Amino acid sequence: MAGTQFTEKEMKKIKSYGRPAVGWFCTYTPLEIFEAAELTPVRISGAHGPTSLGDSLMHTNICPFIKSLVDEFESGTLDFLDALVLTNGCDAQRRLYEIVRSRKPGIPVFLLQVPKKDGDEHIERFAGEIDELKNWIETTFKKEIDDKKLLDAMDLYRYLRARLRGYDGARRRQPPKVKGSYVMEVMLQVLRMPAPLALKLLDEEESIIKYREFPVGPRLLLYGNMMDDPGFLRLVEKYGGHVMMDEVCPGRRFWNIPEPRPDKPFCRSLARAYLTKSPCSRMAASKTAVDVVKELVAHQDPDGVIVYTLKFCDTHLYDVPRLRTALDEMNVKALFLESDYSQGAGQAATRVQAFIEMLKETRGTIPRDNTN
Amino acid sequence: MTTPIEIYFDSVVDALEKKLKDKKTARRLLVYETARIGRKLFDKKYASAWTGVFMPFEIFQAMDVGAVYVEYIGAMLAGTGQAPEFLRKAERFGYSPDGCAYHRALVGAALDSFIGRPELLIGATAPCDGGLKTILNLGENIGLETFVIDIPYPPVTREKTDYLVKQFRGMIDYITEFSGKKYDPDRMKESIRYSNEATRIIRELYELCTQKPAPITSDTLKNFQIIFALLLGTKEGVEVAQVFLDEAKQHLKNGCADLPKEDIRLLWVQNRIQYKTKLIDYLQENYNAKIVIDELNYIYWDDMDEDRPLEALAIRLISHPLNGKVGHRIDILKKLCEDYAIDGAVNPSHWGCRQNCGVREIIKSDLAKIGVPMINLDVDCVDSRNYSEGQLLTRLQGFMEMIES
């Protein structure tokens, strides 16, 4: 199963798809455009280790995920990318764009501007941006994206996301059919392959988990941003916890998107869908990230919540006090972790263990089935 | 209930009113007039607003909205030595100590009921994430609806301008709905006229600073334009600008004999350190090094069309050098280096400012290509608790020796 780093084997695998590879990681990136141009979307991520060049080329106080990516670019690990699409999702990502542009002139890079609001004028504006991305991809890869190709790609991703929703639901069955760590591993693979192959992978995985069952301990909701370390979820499982749902970027925030209407212009349909999806903390939209956590807690009734935030992520860290208050008011136990991304799961082991022990004592194991 | 900040603004206004009668100096007048803007927050004739720093302040003037941006309050708290107390308060409440202290100080002060409650909260998506999250958080904490302006990146296009104008109209409706203040096109024209008049004077002032020696001290124009934003669109702003220009002309008339000597000309990148330090005096006393231009003291826009005020303001906001990609900003920094014959640049790299720190090495490298060395300091411009003067002086010493050699 894939971790988050790119191994030689994985790079070969991506190349074996026979399509140009385009790096991305922000969930506001409309992958349908990539698929319509027959590109492989490759979710890039850093090594969970110390950063050095990221610190010196940027600053120690920049998001460790971004600094980690700087190290990956500098080391040449990501040289296999044929292009890169970043967004203005946050200040750190905006600045990563500058670093890649200045240090890796061989990789064409596009900065997609995503409005922070979801009103009609913002949707219209984002549609214009998506259209610009489409034109850029057509020019960069000398491929034409016509309406049919785009509509087919939208259909494919609609289906893929529905399948991911279903697969994700298997960990909320009673007893669960799949562990949270395994769901994340599958997700990380899905996010680095063309959609048709991702569907095949899900077929295989679903046939495997059909006959599996796992004992369940305290059921947890994992909330965070760039949480892409299955090792952390394995740690939770080691101490008897079960991450039965997540609201993180390489998770629900990716697949929980309203179905884009098959109406022309398609870029507007995509814009509407993406701006109203499970929101990142960056958004000043009608539904906030804190609202989403409250809804998930109310609907899924987890035994506890783990809020896992990367250091220096202003948008998420500003939500922490409100989240703490909201969860207190809902009488939900929560563990707040602030990670520097580099040290892996181990640094949180004691706190995770204590948290799960506490949950076991206070609520015990309650069998429930919340597939949706 | 009278809040401490109201008392503060009152006392500044009262004290400076007396001093200005004795002697009208440019800095005194600037502080006096901006404190009067601060006082509007508590004056029933005006609607009170806390805002982001990238705002069309002329609209506020035309609608009788007393508006200050959150970083202004953060800087003021630092300048009066009160920031650490409020930063601690914010941290105790769960706000990360790694965030920008301009914003956190304000959040702490709001939690402490130090600054009262505004009628309006208006944020913008530029220049940074933290500023907008501060406004959104304040709104949620005090139960007030916020309005957010989404500012697209340069270059300016018809579509982006229309997008922003539409949002300004939404903001005007929001102001009217929550404060009862109405938009008057004639007052808007007047506001733009004042703004244009003031910026013409300021352009002339900055032009004078290209001369050697510049007719200012390192601190004459400290925080100037960023504070002056609050006066854009007012008659008082025109007066303040004129007094600064007159003072500079007076210095030139005297051959700048009454100013400290100037051997090395410095550019200050982004914002100043807001609490008291010895750094500026050290540079002047030991190296005759003077800050002749601040990056943020640059009029990057042309005169605005008073017949199309919202469009003109939209173009100004989109074109801001700190908005969007860094190339536009670097072009301006290079231009400043050339226009002002800069020997070296100082970037304090304010802790918690991701948008600046994230590109500081790119800026440094690009300025080096035109022969201007830049030093990146590591300092929090608002939070003095970890300030280490000795370390910074040592680094500045090395930097100045390098320039001298």
PDB file of C-alpha atoms in Angstrom, chain A residues 55-63 88-92 94-95 97-99 101-102 111 113-117 120-122 124-125 128-129 132 281-284 288 311-322 324-325 338, chain B residues 93-96 98-100 103-104 107 125 127-130 132-134 136-137 140-141 147-150 152-153 159-160 163 166-167 322-327 329 349-362 378:
ATOM      1  CA  ASP A  55      13.064  26.111   5.950  1.00  0.00           C
ATOM      2  CA  SER A  56      15.849  28.005   4.258  1.00  0.00           C
ATOM      3  CA  LEU A  57      14.069  28.824   0.999  1.00  0.00           C
ATOM      4  CA  MET A  58      10.937  29.921   2.775  1.00  0.00           C
ATOM      5  CA  HIS A  59      10.908  30.338   6.561  1.00  0.00           C
ATOM      6  CA  THR A  60      10.579  28.041   9.544  1.00  0.00           C
ATOM      7  CA  ASN A  61       7.129  29.443  10.222  1.00  0.00           C
ATOM      8  CA  ILE A  62       5.617  28.203   6.950  1.00  0.00           C
ATOM      9  CA  CYS A  63       3.275  25.213   6.788  1.00  0.00           C
ATOM     10  CA  ASN A  88      -4.468  30.093  -3.834  1.00  0.00           C
ATOM     11  CA  GLY A  89      -5.906  27.831  -1.137  1.00  0.00           C
ATOM     12  CA  CYS A  90      -3.637  29.445   1.443  1.00  0.00           C
ATOM     13  CA  ASP A  91      -0.717  31.866   1.666  1.00  0.00           C
ATOM     14  CA  ALA A  92       1.778  29.019   1.952  1.00  0.00           C
ATOM     15  CA  ARG A  94       0.565  30.666  -3.059  1.00  0.00           C
ATOM     16  CA  ARG A  95       4.203  30.984  -2.063  1.00  0.00           C
ATOM     17  CA  TYR A  97       3.929  28.466  -6.540  1.00  0.00           C
ATOM     18  CA  GLU A  98       6.653  31.138  -6.507  1.00  0.00           C
ATOM     19  CA  ILE A  99       9.296  28.704  -5.279  1.00  0.00           C
ATOM     20  CA  ARG A 101       8.387  28.754 -10.645  1.00  0.00           C
ATOM     21  CA  SER A 102      11.755  30.132  -9.695  1.00  0.00           C
ATOM     22  CA  LEU A 111      -2.035  28.943 -10.035  1.00  0.00           C
ATOM     23  CA  GLN A 113      -7.585  31.312  -8.053  1.00  0.00           C
ATOM     24  CA  VAL A 114     -10.414  29.930  -5.965  1.00  0.00           C
ATOM     25  CA  PRO A 115     -12.831  32.514  -4.511  1.00  0.00           C
ATOM     26  CA  LYS A 116     -13.480  32.211  -0.794  1.00  0.00           C
ATOM     27  CA  LYS A 117     -17.221  32.726  -1.113  1.00  0.00           C
ATOM     28  CA  ASP A 120     -23.505  33.436  -7.743  1.00  0.00           C
ATOM     29  CA  GLU A 121     -20.906  36.060  -8.697  1.00  0.00           C
ATOM     30  CA  HIS A 122     -18.173  33.984  -7.064  1.00  0.00           C
ATOM     31  CA  GLU A 124     -19.194  32.851 -12.148  1.00  0.00           C
ATOM     32  CA  ARG A 125     -15.726  34.122 -11.341  1.00  0.00           C
ATOM     33  CA  GLY A 128     -13.773  31.818 -15.556  1.00  0.00           C
ATOM     34  CA  GLU A 129     -10.738  30.544 -13.668  1.00  0.00           C
ATOM     35  CA  GLU A 132      -8.518  29.484 -17.947  1.00  0.00           C
ATOM     36  CA  SER A 281     -11.216  26.454   6.698  1.00  0.00           C
ATOM     37  CA  ARG A 282     -10.064  29.010   4.139  1.00  0.00           C
ATOM     38  CA  MET A 283     -13.599  29.594   2.981  1.00  0.00           C
ATOM     39  CA  ALA A 284     -15.878  32.395   4.045  1.00  0.00           C
ATOM     40  CA  THR A 288     -18.066  26.880   7.593  1.00  0.00           C
ATOM     41  CA  LYS A 311       1.454  23.974  12.559  1.00  0.00           C
ATOM     42  CA  PHE A 312       1.393  27.425  10.964  1.00  0.00           C
ATOM     43  CA  CYS A 313      -1.873  26.720   9.143  1.00  0.00           C
ATOM     44  CA  ASP A 314      -3.609  29.996   9.960  1.00  0.00           C
ATOM     45  CA  THR A 315      -6.949  29.106   8.495  1.00  0.00           C
ATOM     46  CA  HIS A 316      -7.340  25.900  10.505  1.00  0.00           C
ATOM     47  CA  LEU A 317      -5.685  27.127  13.677  1.00  0.00           C
ATOM     48  CA  TYR A 318      -8.060  30.080  13.827  1.00  0.00           C
ATOM     49  CA  ASP A 319     -10.926  27.594  13.988  1.00  0.00           C
ATOM     50  CA  VAL A 320      -9.488  25.640  16.906  1.00  0.00           C
ATOM     51  CA  PRO A 321     -10.905  27.801  19.744  1.00  0.00           C
ATOM     52  CA  ARG A 322     -14.360  27.723  18.148  1.00  0.00           C
ATOM     53  CA  ARG A 324     -13.171  23.451  21.169  1.00  0.00           C
ATOM     54  CA  THR A 325     -16.135  25.476  22.375  1.00  0.00           C
ATOM     55  CA  GLU A 338      -0.877  20.316  16.346  1.00  0.00           C
TER      56      GLU A 338
ATOM     57  CA  PHE B  93      -8.170  31.175  24.758  1.00  0.00           C
ATOM     58  CA  GLY B  94      -6.553  28.732  22.330  1.00  0.00           C
ATOM     59  CA  TYR B  95      -5.225  30.945  19.535  1.00  0.00           C
ATOM     60  CA  SER B  96      -1.890  29.688  18.284  1.00  0.00           C
ATOM     61  CA  ASP B  98       2.528  31.127  15.814  1.00  0.00           C
ATOM     62  CA  GLY B  99      -0.100  33.301  14.162  1.00  0.00           C
ATOM     63  CA  CYS B 100       0.388  36.928  13.201  1.00  0.00           C
ATOM     64  CA  HIS B 103      -4.228  39.901  14.469  1.00  0.00           C
ATOM     65  CA  ARG B 104      -3.856  38.008  17.714  1.00  0.00           C
ATOM     66  CA  VAL B 107      -8.404  39.138  19.103  1.00  0.00           C
ATOM     67  CA  THR B 125      -9.180  37.910   1.007  1.00  0.00           C
ATOM     68  CA  PRO B 127      -3.255  40.389   1.590  1.00  0.00           C
ATOM     69  CA  CYS B 128      -3.275  37.325   3.870  1.00  0.00           C
ATOM     70  CA  ASP B 129      -5.272  34.441   5.297  1.00  0.00           C
ATOM     71  CA  GLY B 130      -4.811  35.520   8.911  1.00  0.00           C
ATOM     72  CA  LEU B 132      -9.570  37.492   7.016  1.00  0.00           C
ATOM     73  CA  LYS B 133      -9.791  34.697   9.587  1.00  0.00           C
ATOM     74  CA  THR B 134      -9.470  37.342  12.317  1.00  0.00           C
ATOM     75  CA  LEU B 136     -14.494  36.019  10.563  1.00  0.00           C
ATOM     76  CA  ASN B 137     -13.554  34.888  14.067  1.00  0.00           C
ATOM     77  CA  GLU B 140     -18.464  34.548  15.245  1.00  0.00           C
ATOM     78  CA  ASN B 141     -17.228  35.434  18.728  1.00  0.00           C
ATOM     79  CA  PHE B 147     -19.018  40.995   4.897  1.00  0.00           C
ATOM     80  CA  VAL B 148     -16.105  39.597   2.907  1.00  0.00           C
ATOM     81  CA  ILE B 149     -14.600  41.088  -0.237  1.00  0.00           C
ATOM     82  CA  ASP B 150     -12.972  38.508  -2.505  1.00  0.00           C
ATOM     83  CA  PRO B 152      -8.941  38.668  -7.524  1.00  0.00           C
ATOM     84  CA  TYR B 153      -5.267  38.735  -8.417  1.00  0.00           C
ATOM     85  CA  GLU B 159     -14.269  40.873 -15.730  1.00  0.00           C
ATOM     86  CA  LYS B 160     -12.289  41.107 -12.474  1.00  0.00           C
ATOM     87  CA  TYR B 163     -16.605  41.256 -10.084  1.00  0.00           C
ATOM     88  CA  LYS B 166     -20.469  44.038  -7.710  1.00  0.00           C
ATOM     89  CA  GLN B 167     -19.040  43.111  -4.316  1.00  0.00           C
ATOM     90  CA  LEU B 322       0.952  42.484  -2.058  1.00  0.00           C
ATOM     91  CA  ASN B 323      -2.016  40.944  -3.849  1.00  0.00           C
ATOM     92  CA  GLY B 324      -1.421  37.728  -5.731  1.00  0.00           C
ATOM     93  CA  LYS B 325       1.796  36.519  -7.273  1.00  0.00           C
ATOM     94  CA  VAL B 326       5.083  38.044  -6.176  1.00  0.00           C
ATOM     95  CA  GLY B 327       6.410  39.156  -9.575  1.00  0.00           C
ATOM     96  CA  ARG B 329       5.719  43.173  -6.038  1.00  0.00           C
ATOM     97  CA  SER B 349      10.252  39.076   8.210  1.00  0.00           C
ATOM     98  CA  HIS B 350       7.466  39.538  10.724  1.00  0.00           C
ATOM     99  CA  TRP B 351       6.886  36.223  12.475  1.00  0.00           C
ATOM    100  CA  GLY B 352       3.519  34.856  11.514  1.00  0.00           C
ATOM    101  CA  CYS B 353       3.389  36.660   8.161  1.00  0.00           C
ATOM    102  CA  ARG B 354       3.305  33.710   5.781  1.00  0.00           C
ATOM    103  CA  GLN B 355       2.769  35.706   2.622  1.00  0.00           C
ATOM    104  CA  ASN B 356       5.933  37.742   3.217  1.00  0.00           C
ATOM    105  CA  CYS B 357       8.172  35.130   4.835  1.00  0.00           C
ATOM    106  CA  GLY B 358       7.318  32.591   2.152  1.00  0.00           C
ATOM    107  CA  VAL B 359       8.967  34.672  -0.560  1.00  0.00           C
ATOM    108  CA  ARG B 360      11.672  36.474   1.340  1.00  0.00           C
ATOM    109  CA  GLU B 361      14.468  34.453  -0.248  1.00  0.00           C
ATOM    110  CA  ILE B 362      13.090  35.050  -3.743  1.00  0.00           C
ATOM    111  CA  ASP B 378      13.674  37.286  12.248  1.00  0.00           C
TER     112      ASP B 378
END
